Amino acid sequence: VQLQASGGGLVQAGGSLRLSCVVSGRTFRGYTMGWFRQAPGKERESVGAISETGHPTNYADSVKGRFTISRDNNKNTLYLQMNNLKPEDTATYYCAAAQNWRVRRYDYWGQGTLVTVSS
């Protein structure tokens, strides 16, 4: 399974970005998908996850109400819509794939895309 994340960039605080993650190699619709991020000098943290069918989803408290995870199983693509971005959202964002929603052990990872939010 190969995951390719894209869509990062530089944005001002309050702005929006949409990240994409294209999955190839296996059946995308069979995986629970997650987004993670790692800021400089900090540990990687979960942003949120989405089940194989698109529901349910969950989010870290720090992004609830601002970020939305979605997927298009026909396009083998995962999305992360980020609104009202804050400087503390600056990080490299990674997508990952897990075998199922209940266990959510992420076996496959993308290469990361950098998001920088200026104040």
mmCIF file with all atom_site columns, C-alpha atoms in Angstrom:
data_model
loop_
_atom_site.group_PDB
_atom_site.id
_atom_site.type_symbol
_atom_site.label_atom_id
_atom_site.label_alt_id
_atom_site.label_comp_id
_atom_site.label_asym_id
_atom_site.label_entity_id
_atom_site.label_seq_id
_atom_site.pdbx_PDB_ins_code
_atom_site.Cartn_x
_atom_site.Cartn_y
_atom_site.Cartn_z
_atom_site.occupancy
_atom_site.B_iso_or_equiv
_atom_site.pdbx_formal_charge
_atom_site.auth_seq_id
_atom_site.auth_comp_id
_atom_site.auth_asym_id
_atom_site.auth_atom_id
_atom_site.pdbx_PDB_model_num
ATOM 1   C CA . VAL A 1 1   ? 0.000   0.000  0.000  1.00 0.00 ? 1   VAL A CA 1
ATOM 2   C CA . GLN A 1 2   ? 1.346   3.411  -0.978 1.00 0.00 ? 2   GLN A CA 1
ATOM 3   C CA . LEU A 1 3   ? 0.053   6.675  0.429  1.00 0.00 ? 3   LEU A CA 1
ATOM 4   C CA . GLN A 1 4   ? 0.823   10.059 -1.119 1.00 0.00 ? 4   GLN A CA 1
ATOM 5   C CA . ALA A 1 5   ? -0.149  13.164 0.827  1.00 0.00 ? 5   ALA A CA 1
ATOM 6   C CA . SER A 1 6   ? -0.302  16.610 -0.733 1.00 0.00 ? 6   SER A CA 1
ATOM 7   C CA . GLY A 1 7   ? -1.854  20.026 -0.318 1.00 0.00 ? 7   GLY A CA 1
ATOM 8   C CA . GLY A 1 8   ? 0.323   21.555 2.362  1.00 0.00 ? 8   GLY A CA 1
ATOM 9   C CA . GLY A 1 9   ? 1.642   25.065 2.196  1.00 0.00 ? 9   GLY A CA 1
ATOM 10  C CA . LEU A 1 10  ? 1.866   28.445 3.849  1.00 0.00 ? 10  LEU A CA 1
ATOM 11  C CA . VAL A 1 11  ? -1.355  30.090 5.008  1.00 0.00 ? 11  VAL A CA 1
ATOM 12  C CA . GLN A 1 12  ? -2.228  32.964 7.289  1.00 0.00 ? 12  GLN A CA 1
ATOM 13  C CA . ALA A 1 13  ? -4.002  32.409 10.575 1.00 0.00 ? 13  ALA A CA 1
ATOM 14  C CA . GLY A 1 14  ? -7.720  32.121 9.987  1.00 0.00 ? 14  GLY A CA 1
ATOM 15  C CA . GLY A 1 15  ? -7.225  30.677 6.540  1.00 0.00 ? 15  GLY A CA 1
ATOM 16  C CA . SER A 1 16  ? -8.033  27.273 5.123  1.00 0.00 ? 16  SER A CA 1
ATOM 17  C CA . LEU A 1 17  ? -6.261  24.399 3.426  1.00 0.00 ? 17  LEU A CA 1
ATOM 18  C CA . ARG A 1 18  ? -7.364  21.022 2.131  1.00 0.00 ? 18  ARG A CA 1
ATOM 19  C CA . LEU A 1 19  ? -4.964  18.121 2.280  1.00 0.00 ? 19  LEU A CA 1
ATOM 20  C CA . SER A 1 20  ? -5.351  15.054 0.108  1.00 0.00 ? 20  SER A CA 1
ATOM 21  C CA . CYS A 1 21  ? -3.965  11.551 0.425  1.00 0.00 ? 21  CYS A CA 1
ATOM 22  C CA . VAL A 1 22  ? -4.115  9.205  -2.543 1.00 0.00 ? 22  VAL A CA 1
ATOM 23  C CA . VAL A 1 23  ? -3.856  5.504  -1.748 1.00 0.00 ? 23  VAL A CA 1
ATOM 24  C CA . SER A 1 24  ? -2.732  2.877  -4.202 1.00 0.00 ? 24  SER A CA 1
ATOM 25  C CA . GLY A 1 25  ? -1.755  -0.752 -4.136 1.00 0.00 ? 25  GLY A CA 1
ATOM 26  C CA . ARG A 1 26  ? -4.681  -2.248 -2.245 1.00 0.00 ? 26  ARG A CA 1
ATOM 27  C CA . THR A 1 27  ? -8.405  -1.692 -1.885 1.00 0.00 ? 27  THR A CA 1
ATOM 28  C CA . PHE A 1 28  ? -8.729  1.742  -0.329 1.00 0.00 ? 28  PHE A CA 1
ATOM 29  C CA . ARG A 1 29  ? -12.305 1.202  0.802  1.00 0.00 ? 29  ARG A CA 1
ATOM 30  C CA . GLY A 1 30  ? -11.185 -1.618 3.071  1.00 0.00 ? 30  GLY A CA 1
ATOM 31  C CA . TYR A 1 31  ? -9.074  0.624  5.325  1.00 0.00 ? 31  TYR A CA 1
ATOM 32  C CA . THR A 1 32  ? -9.772  2.887  8.216  1.00 0.00 ? 32  THR A CA 1
ATOM 33  C CA . MET A 1 33  ? -7.813  6.069  7.531  1.00 0.00 ? 33  MET A CA 1
ATOM 34  C CA . GLY A 1 34  ? -6.240  8.583  9.849  1.00 0.00 ? 34  GLY A CA 1
ATOM 35  C CA . TRP A 1 35  ? -4.497  11.920 9.796  1.00 0.00 ? 35  TRP A CA 1
ATOM 36  C CA . PHE A 1 36  ? -1.616  12.680 12.113 1.00 0.00 ? 36  PHE A CA 1
ATOM 37  C CA . ARG A 1 37  ? 0.683   15.629 12.577 1.00 0.00 ? 37  ARG A CA 1
ATOM 38  C CA . GLN A 1 38  ? 4.066   16.347 14.061 1.00 0.00 ? 38  GLN A CA 1
ATOM 39  C CA . ALA A 1 39  ? 5.240   19.814 14.955 1.00 0.00 ? 39  ALA A CA 1
ATOM 40  C CA . PRO A 1 40  ? 8.956   20.618 15.253 1.00 0.00 ? 40  PRO A CA 1
ATOM 41  C CA . GLY A 1 41  ? 10.304  19.336 18.539 1.00 0.00 ? 41  GLY A CA 1
ATOM 42  C CA . LYS A 1 42  ? 7.058   17.598 19.455 1.00 0.00 ? 42  LYS A CA 1
ATOM 43  C CA . GLU A 1 43  ? 5.738   14.082 19.306 1.00 0.00 ? 43  GLU A CA 1
ATOM 44  C CA . ARG A 1 44  ? 3.411   12.952 16.575 1.00 0.00 ? 44  ARG A CA 1
ATOM 45  C CA . GLU A 1 45  ? -0.256  13.291 17.490 1.00 0.00 ? 45  GLU A CA 1
ATOM 46  C CA . SER A 1 46  ? -3.497  12.079 16.040 1.00 0.00 ? 46  SER A CA 1
ATOM 47  C CA . VAL A 1 47  ? -5.651  14.631 14.252 1.00 0.00 ? 47  VAL A CA 1
ATOM 48  C CA . GLY A 1 48  ? -8.527  12.271 13.572 1.00 0.00 ? 48  GLY A CA 1
ATOM 49  C CA . ALA A 1 49  ? -9.763  9.188  11.798 1.00 0.00 ? 49  ALA A CA 1
ATOM 50  C CA . ILE A 1 50  ? -12.491 7.980  9.485  1.00 0.00 ? 50  ILE A CA 1
ATOM 51  C CA . SER A 1 51  ? -13.918 4.501  9.155  1.00 0.00 ? 51  SER A CA 1
ATOM 52  C CA . GLU A 1 52  ? -14.000 2.436  5.981  1.00 0.00 ? 52  GLU A CA 1
ATOM 53  C CA . THR A 1 53  ? -17.483 3.658  5.087  1.00 0.00 ? 53  THR A CA 1
ATOM 54  C CA . GLY A 1 54  ? -16.967 7.292  6.070  1.00 0.00 ? 54  GLY A CA 1
ATOM 55  C CA . HIS A 1 55  ? -18.858 7.038  9.347  1.00 0.00 ? 55  HIS A CA 1
ATOM 56  C CA . PRO A 1 56  ? -17.968 7.236  12.130 1.00 0.00 ? 56  PRO A CA 1
ATOM 57  C CA . THR A 1 57  ? -15.204 9.794  12.399 1.00 0.00 ? 57  THR A CA 1
ATOM 58  C CA . ASN A 1 58  ? -13.361 11.157 15.379 1.00 0.00 ? 58  ASN A CA 1
ATOM 59  C CA . TYR A 1 59  ? -11.175 14.181 16.022 1.00 0.00 ? 59  TYR A CA 1
ATOM 60  C CA . ALA A 1 60  ? -8.656  15.477 18.479 1.00 0.00 ? 60  ALA A CA 1
ATOM 61  C CA . ASP A 1 61  ? -10.131 18.082 20.800 1.00 0.00 ? 61  ASP A CA 1
ATOM 62  C CA . SER A 1 62  ? -7.711  20.668 19.441 1.00 0.00 ? 62  SER A CA 1
ATOM 63  C CA . VAL A 1 63  ? -9.220  20.504 15.939 1.00 0.00 ? 63  VAL A CA 1
ATOM 64  C CA . LYS A 1 64  ? -12.886 19.727 16.607 1.00 0.00 ? 64  LYS A CA 1
ATOM 65  C CA . GLY A 1 65  ? -15.166 22.141 14.818 1.00 0.00 ? 65  GLY A CA 1
ATOM 66  C CA . ARG A 1 66  ? -12.346 23.365 12.545 1.00 0.00 ? 66  ARG A CA 1
ATOM 67  C CA . PHE A 1 67  ? -11.128 20.255 10.703 1.00 0.00 ? 67  PHE A CA 1
ATOM 68  C CA . THR A 1 68  ? -13.167 17.741 8.712  1.00 0.00 ? 68  THR A CA 1
ATOM 69  C CA . ILE A 1 69  ? -11.984 14.354 7.496  1.00 0.00 ? 69  ILE A CA 1
ATOM 70  C CA . SER A 1 70  ? -13.687 12.810 4.491  1.00 0.00 ? 70  SER A CA 1
ATOM 71  C CA . ARG A 1 71  ? -12.987 10.188 1.890  1.00 0.00 ? 71  ARG A CA 1
ATOM 72  C CA . ASP A 1 72  ? -13.947 9.328  -1.656 1.00 0.00 ? 72  ASP A CA 1
ATOM 73  C CA . ASN A 1 73  ? -13.728 5.579  -2.045 1.00 0.00 ? 73  ASN A CA 1
ATOM 74  C CA . ASN A 1 74  ? -14.233 5.856  -5.813 1.00 0.00 ? 74  ASN A CA 1
ATOM 75  C CA . LYS A 1 75  ? -11.136 8.036  -6.091 1.00 0.00 ? 75  LYS A CA 1
ATOM 76  C CA . ASN A 1 76  ? -9.051  6.213  -3.469 1.00 0.00 ? 76  ASN A CA 1
ATOM 77  C CA . THR A 1 77  ? -8.552  9.551  -1.774 1.00 0.00 ? 77  THR A CA 1
ATOM 78  C CA . LEU A 1 78  ? -8.658  10.785 1.790  1.00 0.00 ? 78  LEU A CA 1
ATOM 79  C CA . TYR A 1 79  ? -9.149  14.470 2.603  1.00 0.00 ? 79  TYR A CA 1
ATOM 80  C CA . LEU A 1 80  ? -8.511  16.792 5.504  1.00 0.00 ? 80  LEU A CA 1
ATOM 81  C CA . GLN A 1 81  ? -10.324 20.118 5.272  1.00 0.00 ? 81  GLN A CA 1
ATOM 82  C CA . MET A 1 82  ? -8.735  22.577 7.681  1.00 0.00 ? 82  MET A CA 1
ATOM 83  C CA . ASN A 1 83  ? -10.528 25.833 8.459  1.00 0.00 ? 83  ASN A CA 1
ATOM 84  C CA . ASN A 1 84  ? -9.761  28.674 10.833 1.00 0.00 ? 84  ASN A CA 1
ATOM 85  C CA . LEU A 1 85  ? -6.141  27.605 10.988 1.00 0.00 ? 85  LEU A CA 1
ATOM 86  C CA . LYS A 1 86  ? -4.022  28.695 13.920 1.00 0.00 ? 86  LYS A CA 1
ATOM 87  C CA . PRO A 1 87  ? -0.243  29.032 14.244 1.00 0.00 ? 87  PRO A CA 1
ATOM 88  C CA . GLU A 1 88  ? -0.260  26.012 16.557 1.00 0.00 ? 88  GLU A CA 1
ATOM 89  C CA . ASP A 1 89  ? -1.545  23.906 13.646 1.00 0.00 ? 89  ASP A CA 1
ATOM 90  C CA . THR A 1 90  ? 1.868   24.283 12.014 1.00 0.00 ? 90  THR A CA 1
ATOM 91  C CA . ALA A 1 91  ? 3.213   20.771 11.498 1.00 0.00 ? 91  ALA A CA 1
ATOM 92  C CA . THR A 1 92  ? 3.959   18.069 9.005  1.00 0.00 ? 92  THR A CA 1
ATOM 93  C CA . TYR A 1 93  ? 0.750   16.188 8.354  1.00 0.00 ? 93  TYR A CA 1
ATOM 94  C CA . TYR A 1 94  ? 0.697   12.480 7.622  1.00 0.00 ? 94  TYR A CA 1
ATOM 95  C CA . CYS A 1 95  ? -2.002  10.155 6.397  1.00 0.00 ? 95  CYS A CA 1
ATOM 96  C CA . ALA A 1 96  ? -2.087  6.537  7.492  1.00 0.00 ? 96  ALA A CA 1
ATOM 97  C CA . ALA A 1 97  ? -4.090  3.375  6.885  1.00 0.00 ? 97  ALA A CA 1
ATOM 98  C CA . ALA A 1 98  ? -5.306  0.818  9.424  1.00 0.00 ? 98  ALA A CA 1
ATOM 99  C CA . GLN A 1 99  ? -6.923  -2.569 8.985  1.00 0.00 ? 99  GLN A CA 1
ATOM 100 C CA . ASN A 1 100 ? -10.098 -1.717 10.876 1.00 0.00 ? 100 ASN A CA 1
ATOM 101 C CA . TRP A 1 101 ? -11.852 0.954  12.912 1.00 0.00 ? 101 TRP A CA 1
ATOM 102 C CA . ARG A 1 102 ? -11.970 -0.908 16.211 1.00 0.00 ? 102 ARG A CA 1
ATOM 103 C CA . VAL A 1 103 ? -8.272  -1.670 16.570 1.00 0.00 ? 103 VAL A CA 1
ATOM 104 C CA . ARG A 1 104 ? -6.884  1.212  14.485 1.00 0.00 ? 104 ARG A CA 1
ATOM 105 C CA . ARG A 1 105 ? -3.314  0.012  14.297 1.00 0.00 ? 105 ARG A CA 1
ATOM 106 C CA . TYR A 1 106 ? -1.798  2.039  11.474 1.00 0.00 ? 106 TYR A CA 1
ATOM 107 C CA . ASP A 1 107 ? 0.396   -0.156 9.316  1.00 0.00 ? 107 ASP A CA 1
ATOM 108 C CA . TYR A 1 108 ? 0.895   2.144  6.322  1.00 0.00 ? 108 TYR A CA 1
ATOM 109 C CA . TRP A 1 109 ? 2.036   5.754  6.270  1.00 0.00 ? 109 TRP A CA 1
ATOM 110 C CA . GLY A 1 110 ? 2.422   8.507  3.733  1.00 0.00 ? 110 GLY A CA 1
ATOM 111 C CA . GLN A 1 111 ? 5.456   10.744 3.457  1.00 0.00 ? 111 GLN A CA 1
ATOM 112 C CA . GLY A 1 112 ? 3.946   13.869 5.011  1.00 0.00 ? 112 GLY A CA 1
ATOM 113 C CA . THR A 1 113 ? 3.053   17.326 3.787  1.00 0.00 ? 113 THR A CA 1
ATOM 114 C CA . LEU A 1 114 ? 4.101   20.501 5.580  1.00 0.00 ? 114 LEU A CA 1
ATOM 115 C CA . VAL A 1 115 ? 1.539   23.028 6.760  1.00 0.00 ? 115 VAL A CA 1
ATOM 116 C CA . THR A 1 116 ? 2.780   26.379 8.026  1.00 0.00 ? 116 THR A CA 1
ATOM 117 C CA . VAL A 1 117 ? 0.373   28.862 9.568  1.00 0.00 ? 117 VAL A CA 1
ATOM 118 C CA . SER A 1 118 ? 1.645   32.392 10.010 1.00 0.00 ? 118 SER A CA 1
ATOM 119 C CA . SER A 1 119 ? 0.290   34.752 12.641 1.00 0.00 ? 119 SER A CA 1
#
